[in-house]
mmCIF file of C-alpha atoms and ligand atoms in Angstrom:
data_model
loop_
_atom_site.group_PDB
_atom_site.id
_atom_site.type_symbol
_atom_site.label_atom_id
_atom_site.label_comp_id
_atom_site.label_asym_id
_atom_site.label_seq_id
_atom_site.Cartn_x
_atom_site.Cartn_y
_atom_site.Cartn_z
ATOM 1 C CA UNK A 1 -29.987 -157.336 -24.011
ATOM 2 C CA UNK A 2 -29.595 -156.736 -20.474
ATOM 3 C CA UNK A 3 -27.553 -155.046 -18.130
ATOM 4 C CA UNK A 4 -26.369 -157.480 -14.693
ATOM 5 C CA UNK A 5 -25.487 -155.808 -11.530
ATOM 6 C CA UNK A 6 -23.987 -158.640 -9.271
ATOM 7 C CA UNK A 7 -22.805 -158.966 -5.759
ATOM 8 C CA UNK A 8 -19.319 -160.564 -5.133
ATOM 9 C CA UNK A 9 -19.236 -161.631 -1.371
ATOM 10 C CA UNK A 10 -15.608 -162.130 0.056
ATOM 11 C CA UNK A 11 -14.471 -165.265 1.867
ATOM 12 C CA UNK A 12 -12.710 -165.908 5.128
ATOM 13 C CA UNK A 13 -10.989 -169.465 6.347
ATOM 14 C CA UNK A 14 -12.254 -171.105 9.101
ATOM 15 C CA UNK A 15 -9.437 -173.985 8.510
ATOM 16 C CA UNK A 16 -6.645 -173.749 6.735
ATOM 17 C CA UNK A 17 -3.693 -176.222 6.411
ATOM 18 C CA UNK A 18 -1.114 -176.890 4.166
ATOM 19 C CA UNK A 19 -0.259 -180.477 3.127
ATOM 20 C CA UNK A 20 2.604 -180.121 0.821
ATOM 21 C CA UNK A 21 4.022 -179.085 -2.425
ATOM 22 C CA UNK A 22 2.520 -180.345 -5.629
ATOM 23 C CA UNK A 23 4.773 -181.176 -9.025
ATOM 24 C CA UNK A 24 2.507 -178.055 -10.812
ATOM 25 C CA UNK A 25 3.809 -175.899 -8.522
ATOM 26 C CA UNK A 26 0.852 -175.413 -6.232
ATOM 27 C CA UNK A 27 -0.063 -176.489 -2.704
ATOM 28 C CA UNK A 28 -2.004 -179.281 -1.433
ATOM 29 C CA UNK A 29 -4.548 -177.654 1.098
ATOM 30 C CA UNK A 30 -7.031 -178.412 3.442
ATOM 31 C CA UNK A 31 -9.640 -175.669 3.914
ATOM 32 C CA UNK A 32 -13.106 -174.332 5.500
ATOM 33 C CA UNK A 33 -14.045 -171.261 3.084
ATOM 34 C CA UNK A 34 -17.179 -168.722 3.833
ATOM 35 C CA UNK A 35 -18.543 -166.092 1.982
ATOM 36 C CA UNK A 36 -19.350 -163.294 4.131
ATOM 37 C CA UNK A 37 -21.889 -159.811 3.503
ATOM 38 C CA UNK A 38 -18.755 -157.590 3.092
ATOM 39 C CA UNK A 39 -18.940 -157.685 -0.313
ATOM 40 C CA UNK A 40 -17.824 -155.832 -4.116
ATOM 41 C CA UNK A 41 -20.354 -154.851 -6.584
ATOM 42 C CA UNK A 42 -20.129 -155.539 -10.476
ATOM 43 C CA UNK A 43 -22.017 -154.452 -13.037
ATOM 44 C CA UNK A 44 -21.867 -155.819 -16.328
ATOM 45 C CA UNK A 45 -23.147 -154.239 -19.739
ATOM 46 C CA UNK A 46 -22.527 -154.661 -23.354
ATOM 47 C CA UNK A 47 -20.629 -152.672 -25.460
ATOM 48 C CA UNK A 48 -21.582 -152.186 -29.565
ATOM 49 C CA UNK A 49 -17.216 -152.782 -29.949
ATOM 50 C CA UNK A 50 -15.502 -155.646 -29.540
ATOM 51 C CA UNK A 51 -13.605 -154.348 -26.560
ATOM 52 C CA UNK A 52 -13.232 -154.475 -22.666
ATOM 53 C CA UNK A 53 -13.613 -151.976 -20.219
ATOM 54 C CA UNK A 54 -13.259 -151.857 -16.533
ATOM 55 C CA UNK A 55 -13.979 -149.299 -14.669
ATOM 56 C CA UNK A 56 -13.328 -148.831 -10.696
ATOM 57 C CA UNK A 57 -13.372 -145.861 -8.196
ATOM 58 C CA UNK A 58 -10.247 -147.571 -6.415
ATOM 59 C CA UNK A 59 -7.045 -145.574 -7.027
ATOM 60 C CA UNK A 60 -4.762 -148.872 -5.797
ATOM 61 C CA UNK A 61 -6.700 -150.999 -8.347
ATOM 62 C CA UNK A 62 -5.087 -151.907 -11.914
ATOM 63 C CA UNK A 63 -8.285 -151.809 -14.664
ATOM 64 C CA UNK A 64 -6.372 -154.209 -17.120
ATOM 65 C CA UNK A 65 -5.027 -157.287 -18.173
ATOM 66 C CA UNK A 66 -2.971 -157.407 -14.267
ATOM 67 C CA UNK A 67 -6.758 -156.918 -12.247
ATOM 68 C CA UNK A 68 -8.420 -160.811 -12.551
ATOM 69 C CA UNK A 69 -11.534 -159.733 -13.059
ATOM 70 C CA UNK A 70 -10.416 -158.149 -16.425
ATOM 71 C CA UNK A 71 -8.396 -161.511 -17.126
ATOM 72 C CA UNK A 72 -11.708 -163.286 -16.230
ATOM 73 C CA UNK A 73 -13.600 -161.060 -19.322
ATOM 74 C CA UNK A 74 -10.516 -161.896 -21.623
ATOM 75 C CA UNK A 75 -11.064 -165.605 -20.966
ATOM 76 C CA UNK A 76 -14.726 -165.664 -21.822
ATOM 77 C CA UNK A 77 -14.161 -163.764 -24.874
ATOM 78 C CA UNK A 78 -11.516 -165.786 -26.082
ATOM 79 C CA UNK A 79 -13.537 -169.375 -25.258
ATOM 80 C CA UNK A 80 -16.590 -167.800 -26.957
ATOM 81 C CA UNK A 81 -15.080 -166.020 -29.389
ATOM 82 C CA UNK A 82 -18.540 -166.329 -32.075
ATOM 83 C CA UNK A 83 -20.697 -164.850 -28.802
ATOM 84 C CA UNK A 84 -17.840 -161.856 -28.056
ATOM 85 C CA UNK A 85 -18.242 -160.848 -32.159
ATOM 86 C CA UNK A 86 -22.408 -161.239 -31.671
ATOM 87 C CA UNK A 87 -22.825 -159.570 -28.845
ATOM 88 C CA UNK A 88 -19.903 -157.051 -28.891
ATOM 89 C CA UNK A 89 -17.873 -156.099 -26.512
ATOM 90 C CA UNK A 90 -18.130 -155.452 -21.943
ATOM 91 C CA UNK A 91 -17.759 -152.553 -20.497
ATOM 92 C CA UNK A 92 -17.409 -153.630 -16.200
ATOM 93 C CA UNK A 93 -17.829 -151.395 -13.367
ATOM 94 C CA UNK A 94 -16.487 -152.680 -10.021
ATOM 95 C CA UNK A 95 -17.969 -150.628 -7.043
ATOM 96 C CA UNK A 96 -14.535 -152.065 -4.846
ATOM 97 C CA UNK A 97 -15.831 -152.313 -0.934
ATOM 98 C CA UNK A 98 -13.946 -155.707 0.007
ATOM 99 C CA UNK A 99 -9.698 -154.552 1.166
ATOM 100 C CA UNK A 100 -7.199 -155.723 -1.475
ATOM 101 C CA UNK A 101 -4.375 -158.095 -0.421
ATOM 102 C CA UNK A 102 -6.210 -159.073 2.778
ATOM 103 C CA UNK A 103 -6.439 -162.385 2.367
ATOM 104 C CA UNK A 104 -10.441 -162.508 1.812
ATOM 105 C CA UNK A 105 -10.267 -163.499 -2.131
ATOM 106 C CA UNK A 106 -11.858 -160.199 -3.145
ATOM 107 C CA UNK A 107 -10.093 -160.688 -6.803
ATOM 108 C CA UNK A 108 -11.059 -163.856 -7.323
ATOM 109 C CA UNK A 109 -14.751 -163.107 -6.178
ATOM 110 C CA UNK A 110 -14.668 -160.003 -8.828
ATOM 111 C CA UNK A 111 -13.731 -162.672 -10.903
ATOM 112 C CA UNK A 112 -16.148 -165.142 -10.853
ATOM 113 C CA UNK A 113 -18.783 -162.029 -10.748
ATOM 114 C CA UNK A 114 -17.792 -161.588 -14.304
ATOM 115 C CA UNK A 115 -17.637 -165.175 -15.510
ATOM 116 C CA UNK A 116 -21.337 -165.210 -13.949
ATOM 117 C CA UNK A 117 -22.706 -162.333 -15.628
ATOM 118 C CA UNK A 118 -20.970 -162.705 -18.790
ATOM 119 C CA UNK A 119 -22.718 -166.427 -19.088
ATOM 120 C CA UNK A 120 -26.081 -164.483 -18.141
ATOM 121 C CA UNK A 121 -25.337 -161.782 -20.877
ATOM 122 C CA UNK A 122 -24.329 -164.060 -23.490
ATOM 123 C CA UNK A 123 -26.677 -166.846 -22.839
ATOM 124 C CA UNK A 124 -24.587 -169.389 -22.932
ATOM 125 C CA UNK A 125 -26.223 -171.194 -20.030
ATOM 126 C CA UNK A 126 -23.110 -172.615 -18.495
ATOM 127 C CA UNK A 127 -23.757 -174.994 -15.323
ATOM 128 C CA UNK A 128 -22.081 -174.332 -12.414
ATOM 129 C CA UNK A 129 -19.287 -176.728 -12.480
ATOM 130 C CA UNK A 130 -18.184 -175.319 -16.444
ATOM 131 C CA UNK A 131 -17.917 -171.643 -14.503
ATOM 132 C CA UNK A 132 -16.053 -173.613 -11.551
ATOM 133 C CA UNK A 133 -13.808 -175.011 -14.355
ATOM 134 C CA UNK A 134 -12.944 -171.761 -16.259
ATOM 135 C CA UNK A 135 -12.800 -170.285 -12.718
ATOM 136 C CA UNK A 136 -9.913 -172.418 -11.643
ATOM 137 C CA UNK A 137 -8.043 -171.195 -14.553
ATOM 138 C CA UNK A 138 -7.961 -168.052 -13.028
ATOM 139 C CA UNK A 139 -6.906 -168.528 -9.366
ATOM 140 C CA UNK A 140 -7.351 -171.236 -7.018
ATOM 141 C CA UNK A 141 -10.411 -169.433 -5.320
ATOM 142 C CA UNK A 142 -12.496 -168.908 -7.826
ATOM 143 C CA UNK A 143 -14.275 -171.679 -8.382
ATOM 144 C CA UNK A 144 -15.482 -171.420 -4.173
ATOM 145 C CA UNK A 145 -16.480 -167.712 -4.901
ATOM 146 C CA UNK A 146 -19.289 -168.643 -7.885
ATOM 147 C CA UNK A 147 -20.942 -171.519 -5.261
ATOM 148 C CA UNK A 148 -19.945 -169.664 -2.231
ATOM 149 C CA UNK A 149 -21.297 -170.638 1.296
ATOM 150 C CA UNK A 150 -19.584 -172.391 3.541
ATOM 151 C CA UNK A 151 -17.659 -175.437 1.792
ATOM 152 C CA UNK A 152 -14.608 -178.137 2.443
ATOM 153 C CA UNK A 153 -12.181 -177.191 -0.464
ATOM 154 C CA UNK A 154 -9.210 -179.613 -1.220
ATOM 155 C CA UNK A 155 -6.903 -179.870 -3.601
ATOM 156 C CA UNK A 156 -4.986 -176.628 -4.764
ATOM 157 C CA UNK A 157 -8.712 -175.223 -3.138
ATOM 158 C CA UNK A 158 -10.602 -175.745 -6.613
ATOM 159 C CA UNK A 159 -12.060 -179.421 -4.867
ATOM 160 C CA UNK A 160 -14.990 -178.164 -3.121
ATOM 161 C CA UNK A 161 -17.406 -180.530 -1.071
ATOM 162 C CA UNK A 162 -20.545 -177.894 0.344
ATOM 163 C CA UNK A 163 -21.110 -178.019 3.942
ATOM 164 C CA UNK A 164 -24.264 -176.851 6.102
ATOM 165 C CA UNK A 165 -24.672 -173.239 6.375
ATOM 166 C CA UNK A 166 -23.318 -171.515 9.474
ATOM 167 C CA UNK A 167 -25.908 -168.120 8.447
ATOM 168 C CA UNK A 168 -26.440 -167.748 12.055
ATOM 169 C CA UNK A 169 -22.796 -166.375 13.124
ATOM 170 C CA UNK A 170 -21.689 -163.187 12.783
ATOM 171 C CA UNK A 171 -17.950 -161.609 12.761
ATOM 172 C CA UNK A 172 -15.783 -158.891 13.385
ATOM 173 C CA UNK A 173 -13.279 -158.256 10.431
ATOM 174 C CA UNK A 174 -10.045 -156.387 11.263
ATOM 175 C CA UNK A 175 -7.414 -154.870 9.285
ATOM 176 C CA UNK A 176 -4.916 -152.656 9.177
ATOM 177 C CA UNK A 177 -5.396 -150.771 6.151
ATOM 178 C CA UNK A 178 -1.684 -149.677 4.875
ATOM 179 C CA UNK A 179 -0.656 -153.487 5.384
ATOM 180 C CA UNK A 180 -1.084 -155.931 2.467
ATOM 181 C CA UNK A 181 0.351 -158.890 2.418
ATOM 182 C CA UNK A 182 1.361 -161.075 -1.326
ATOM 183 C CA UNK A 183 -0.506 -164.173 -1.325
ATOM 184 C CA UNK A 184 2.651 -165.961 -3.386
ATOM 185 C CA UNK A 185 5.368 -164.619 -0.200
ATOM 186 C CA UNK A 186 3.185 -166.123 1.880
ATOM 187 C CA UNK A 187 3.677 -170.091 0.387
ATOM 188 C CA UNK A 188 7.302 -169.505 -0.529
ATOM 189 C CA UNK A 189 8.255 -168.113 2.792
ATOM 190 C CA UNK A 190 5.959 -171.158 4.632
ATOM 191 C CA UNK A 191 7.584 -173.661 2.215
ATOM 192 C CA UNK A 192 10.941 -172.218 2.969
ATOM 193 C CA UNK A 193 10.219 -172.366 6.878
ATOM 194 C CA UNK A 194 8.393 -175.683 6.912
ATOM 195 C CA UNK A 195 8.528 -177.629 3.762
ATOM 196 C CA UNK A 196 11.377 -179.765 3.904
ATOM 197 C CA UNK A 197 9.848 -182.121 4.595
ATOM 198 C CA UNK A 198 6.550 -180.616 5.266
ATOM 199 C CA UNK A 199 5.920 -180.566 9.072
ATOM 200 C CA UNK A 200 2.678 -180.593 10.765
ATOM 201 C CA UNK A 201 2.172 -177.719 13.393
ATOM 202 C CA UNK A 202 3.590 -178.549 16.851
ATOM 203 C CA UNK A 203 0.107 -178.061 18.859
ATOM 204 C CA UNK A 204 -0.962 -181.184 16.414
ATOM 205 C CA UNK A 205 -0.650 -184.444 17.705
ATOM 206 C CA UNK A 206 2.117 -186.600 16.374
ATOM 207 C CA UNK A 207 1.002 -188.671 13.367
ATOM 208 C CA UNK A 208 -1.848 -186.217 13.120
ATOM 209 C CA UNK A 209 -1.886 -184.637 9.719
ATOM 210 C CA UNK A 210 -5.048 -183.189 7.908
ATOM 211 C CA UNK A 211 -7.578 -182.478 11.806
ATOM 212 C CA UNK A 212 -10.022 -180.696 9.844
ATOM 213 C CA UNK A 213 -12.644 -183.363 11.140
ATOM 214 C CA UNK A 214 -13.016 -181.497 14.214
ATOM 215 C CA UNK A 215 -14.394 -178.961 12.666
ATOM 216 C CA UNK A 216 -16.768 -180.181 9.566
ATOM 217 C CA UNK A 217 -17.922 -182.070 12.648
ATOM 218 C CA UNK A 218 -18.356 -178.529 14.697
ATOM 219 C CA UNK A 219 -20.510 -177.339 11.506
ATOM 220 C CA UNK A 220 -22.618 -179.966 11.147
ATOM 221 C CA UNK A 221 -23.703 -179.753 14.907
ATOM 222 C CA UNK A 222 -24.064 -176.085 14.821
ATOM 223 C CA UNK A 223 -21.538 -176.093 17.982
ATOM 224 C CA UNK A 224 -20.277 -172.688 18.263
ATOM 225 C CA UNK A 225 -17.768 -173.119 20.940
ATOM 226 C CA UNK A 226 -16.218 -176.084 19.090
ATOM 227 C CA UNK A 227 -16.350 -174.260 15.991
ATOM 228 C CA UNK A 228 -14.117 -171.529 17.844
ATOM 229 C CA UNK A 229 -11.851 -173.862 19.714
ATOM 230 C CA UNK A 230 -10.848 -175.321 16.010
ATOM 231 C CA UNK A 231 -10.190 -172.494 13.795
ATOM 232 C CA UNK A 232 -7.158 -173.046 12.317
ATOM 233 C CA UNK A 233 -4.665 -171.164 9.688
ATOM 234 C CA UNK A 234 -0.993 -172.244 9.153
ATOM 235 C CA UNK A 235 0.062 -169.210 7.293
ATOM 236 C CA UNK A 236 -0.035 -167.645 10.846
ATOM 237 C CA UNK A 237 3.081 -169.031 11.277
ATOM 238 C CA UNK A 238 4.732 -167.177 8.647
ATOM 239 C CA UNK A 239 2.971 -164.166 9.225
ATOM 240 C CA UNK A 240 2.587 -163.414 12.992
ATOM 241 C CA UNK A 241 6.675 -163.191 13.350
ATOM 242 C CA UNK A 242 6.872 -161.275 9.851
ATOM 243 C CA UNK A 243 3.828 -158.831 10.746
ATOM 244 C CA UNK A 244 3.975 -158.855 14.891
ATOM 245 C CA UNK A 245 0.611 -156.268 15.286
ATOM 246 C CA UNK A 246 -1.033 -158.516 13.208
ATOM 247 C CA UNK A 247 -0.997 -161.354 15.729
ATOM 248 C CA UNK A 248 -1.849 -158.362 18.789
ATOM 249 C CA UNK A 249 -4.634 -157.575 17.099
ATOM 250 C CA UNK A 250 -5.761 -161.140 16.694
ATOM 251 C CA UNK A 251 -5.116 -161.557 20.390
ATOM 252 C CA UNK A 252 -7.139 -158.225 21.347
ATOM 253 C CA UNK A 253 -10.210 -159.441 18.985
ATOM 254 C CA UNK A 254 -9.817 -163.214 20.212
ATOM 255 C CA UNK A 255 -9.792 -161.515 24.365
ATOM 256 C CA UNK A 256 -12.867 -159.409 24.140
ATOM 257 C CA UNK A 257 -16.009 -161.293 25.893
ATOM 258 C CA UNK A 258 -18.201 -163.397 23.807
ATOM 259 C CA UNK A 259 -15.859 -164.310 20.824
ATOM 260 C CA UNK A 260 -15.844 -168.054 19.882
ATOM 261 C CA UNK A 261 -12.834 -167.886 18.712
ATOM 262 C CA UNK A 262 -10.412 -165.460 16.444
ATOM 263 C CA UNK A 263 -7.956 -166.229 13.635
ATOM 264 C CA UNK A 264 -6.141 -164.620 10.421
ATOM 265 C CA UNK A 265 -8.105 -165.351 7.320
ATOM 266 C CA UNK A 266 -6.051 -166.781 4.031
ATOM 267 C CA UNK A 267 -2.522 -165.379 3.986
ATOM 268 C CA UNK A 268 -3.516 -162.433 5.596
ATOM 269 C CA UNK A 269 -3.315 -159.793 7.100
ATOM 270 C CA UNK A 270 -6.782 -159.351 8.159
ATOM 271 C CA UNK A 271 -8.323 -160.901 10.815
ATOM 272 C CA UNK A 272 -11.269 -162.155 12.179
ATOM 273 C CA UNK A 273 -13.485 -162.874 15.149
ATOM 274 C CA UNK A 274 -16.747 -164.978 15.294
ATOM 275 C CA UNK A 275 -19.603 -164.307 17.444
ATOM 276 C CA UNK A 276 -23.503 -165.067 17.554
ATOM 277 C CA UNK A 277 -24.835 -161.846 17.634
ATOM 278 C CA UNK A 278 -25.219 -158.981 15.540
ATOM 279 C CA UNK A 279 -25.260 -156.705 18.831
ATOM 280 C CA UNK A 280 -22.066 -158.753 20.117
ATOM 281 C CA UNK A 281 -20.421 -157.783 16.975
ATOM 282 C CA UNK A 282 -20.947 -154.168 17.148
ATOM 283 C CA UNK A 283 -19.455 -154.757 20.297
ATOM 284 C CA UNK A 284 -16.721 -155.875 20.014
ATOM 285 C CA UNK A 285 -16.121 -153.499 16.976
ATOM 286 C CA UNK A 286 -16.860 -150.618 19.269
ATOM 287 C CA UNK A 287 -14.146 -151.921 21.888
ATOM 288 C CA UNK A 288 -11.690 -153.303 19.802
ATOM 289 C CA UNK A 289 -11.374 -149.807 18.055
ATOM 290 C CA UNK A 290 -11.450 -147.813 21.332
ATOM 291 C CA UNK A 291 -8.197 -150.209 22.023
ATOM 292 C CA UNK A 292 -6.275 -150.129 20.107
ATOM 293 C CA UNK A 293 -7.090 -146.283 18.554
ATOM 294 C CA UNK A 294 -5.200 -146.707 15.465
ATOM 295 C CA UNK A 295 -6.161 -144.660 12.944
ATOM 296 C CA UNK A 296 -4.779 -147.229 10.446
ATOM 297 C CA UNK A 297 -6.991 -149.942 11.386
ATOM 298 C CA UNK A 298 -10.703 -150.989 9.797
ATOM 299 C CA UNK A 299 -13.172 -152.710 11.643
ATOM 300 C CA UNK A 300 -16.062 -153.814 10.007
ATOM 301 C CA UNK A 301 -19.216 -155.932 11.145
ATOM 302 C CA UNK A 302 -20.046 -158.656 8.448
ATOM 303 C CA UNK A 303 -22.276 -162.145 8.450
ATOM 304 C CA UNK A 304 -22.038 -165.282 7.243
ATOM 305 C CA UNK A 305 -23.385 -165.474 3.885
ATOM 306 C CA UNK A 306 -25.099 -168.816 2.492
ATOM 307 C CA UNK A 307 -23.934 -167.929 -1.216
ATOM 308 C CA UNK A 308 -21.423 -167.066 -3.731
ATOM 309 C CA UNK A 309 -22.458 -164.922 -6.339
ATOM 310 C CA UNK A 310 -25.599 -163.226 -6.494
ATOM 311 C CA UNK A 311 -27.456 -161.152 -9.038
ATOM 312 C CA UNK A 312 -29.317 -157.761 -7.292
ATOM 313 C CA UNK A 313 -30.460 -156.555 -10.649
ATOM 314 C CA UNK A 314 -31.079 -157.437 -14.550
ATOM 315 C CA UNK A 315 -32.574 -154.480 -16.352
HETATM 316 O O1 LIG B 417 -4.305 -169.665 -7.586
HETATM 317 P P1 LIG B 417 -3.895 -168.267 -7.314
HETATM 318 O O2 LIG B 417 -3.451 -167.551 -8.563
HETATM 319 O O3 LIG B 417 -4.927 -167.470 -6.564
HETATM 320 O O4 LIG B 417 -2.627 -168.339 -6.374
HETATM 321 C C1 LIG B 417 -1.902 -167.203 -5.954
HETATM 322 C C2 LIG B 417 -0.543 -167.621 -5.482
HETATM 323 O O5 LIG B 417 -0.626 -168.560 -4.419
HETATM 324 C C3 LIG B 417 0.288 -168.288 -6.561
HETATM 325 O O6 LIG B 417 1.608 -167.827 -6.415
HETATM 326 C C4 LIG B 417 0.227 -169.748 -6.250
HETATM 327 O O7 LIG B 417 1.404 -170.390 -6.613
HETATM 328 C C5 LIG B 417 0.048 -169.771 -4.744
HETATM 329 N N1 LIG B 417 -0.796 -170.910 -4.376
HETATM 330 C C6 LIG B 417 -0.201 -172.097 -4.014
HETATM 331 N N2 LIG B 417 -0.984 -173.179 -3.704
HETATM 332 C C7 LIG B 417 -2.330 -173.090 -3.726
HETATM 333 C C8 LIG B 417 -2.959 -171.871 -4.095
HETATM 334 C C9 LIG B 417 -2.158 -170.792 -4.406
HETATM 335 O O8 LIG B 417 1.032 -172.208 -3.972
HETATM 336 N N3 LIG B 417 -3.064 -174.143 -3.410
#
């Protein structure tokens, strides 16, 4: 029996856009999803009871049935009920480095850590797309975190169609660390604001509904400045006039010299700005900090990752 320690990247939106409401009560969406290096650690063990444990050194951070990645151990053990009685039970200890309710999916990544390294600990040898399937049970982002790179996702954001990898950029994360924004305000309030009937952003030409062409097309090139030029998030729309320094601080990190472009990831509130250097990063980091000197704010330096869930060890 072994012990998995596995490494949960976190995801930002290059493109996000909301097409409308769906009868189950989601919403359709057009995205770009990346993993990134900021990333949780998980490590999974067994347990000689049939119980589960989660342990994390994050004081904001619920350790039962309310924290996903404990939801994600209870659905396992409940589809493979005969392996949860052989093997006993799991104890899990999340090392949380990714910012809650930022809008970078670091639940459902802690998520599909566990569904990973529960199928490697039980040896069920699941494929890929049976973890994608019992991932979308759990949240809509899920089933991106266990491929992870850089993907098209459609659908509620469970469709996911892999793109080339964009390992070469690097970005400046930003967020202010007392703000936390609920992923479920964020699509009533938009819906609210801009569902009835669902209207396209004014910069968007008329007629001109899903764009994201522009930039699968930027990807597949490996043009940077088009890449930049087309990021795109709707849920900025809800939460720049909620959450004013949010948008300041996207404009400071979009102004500095050498960023490609600068956006809100998800529903927010962090932020993000792409560059191709490590060296530009640190960069802007340095300057975007000296700024705005707010003792509330993280900055972080972070890549693009090529992959979802990873294992670092298996003892
Ligand atoms: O799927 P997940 O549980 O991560 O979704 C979190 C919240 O976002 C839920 O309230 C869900 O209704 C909303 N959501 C949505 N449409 C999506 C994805 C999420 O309305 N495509």
């Amino acid at each position: 029996m072994h012990t998995y320690s596995l490494l949960a990247p976190a995801k930002i939106n290059l493109y996000l856009e909301i097409l409308g409401y769906r009868p189950d009560g989601y919403h359709e969406l057009a995205m770009v999803m990346q993993s990134i290096g900021l990333a949780d650690r998980l490590t999974l063990r067994p347990l000689s009871t049939e119980t589960i444990r989660l342990h994390c050194q994050h004081p904001d951070l619920p350790i039962a049935s309310d924290n996903l990645a404990y939801r994600a151990a209870q659905l396992m053990a409940t589809e493979f009920q005969d392996m949860f009685s052989k093997y006993g039970g799991i104890e899990i200890t999340l090392d949380k480095r990714i910012p809650i309710g930022a809008g970078l999916a670091g639940g459902s990544t802690d998520a599909a850590a566990v569904l990973v390294g529960i199928d490697l600990l039980w040896r069920l040898g699941l494929t890929r797309e049976e973890l994608q399937t019992l991932g979308a049970r759990l949240g809509s982002d899920v089933p991106f975190c266990i491929a992870g790179g850089t993907s098209l996702a459609t659908g509620r954001g469970e469709i996911l169609s892999p793109l080339p990898d964009l390992a070469d950029l690097w970005l400046v994360l930003a967020k202010y660390r007392s703000l936390h924004i609920s992923t479920a305000w964020a699509y009533q309030t938009y819906r609210q604001q801009f569902g009835q009937p669902y209207q396209p952003h004014p910069d968007r030409p008329a007629g001109e509904r899903v764009r994201v062409g522009a930039l699968v097309s930027a990807i597949a090139h490996r043009d940077h400045r088009q890449l930049g030029l087309h990021l795109t998030n709707d849920f900025e729309r809800v939460i720049f006039p909620a959450h004013p320094q949010v948008q300041h601080l996207r404009d400071v990190l979009g102004a500095q010299p050498g960023v490609l472009g600068a956006m809100m990831s998800g529903s927010g509130p962090s932020v993000f700005a792409l560059v191709e250097s490590q060296a530009l990063a640190v960069a802007v980091q340095t300057q975007v900090q000296a700024q705005l000197a707010d003792p509330d704010l993280d900055v972080w330096v972070s890549q693009m990752m090529p992959a979802g869930i990873q294992i670092i060890t298996a003892d």
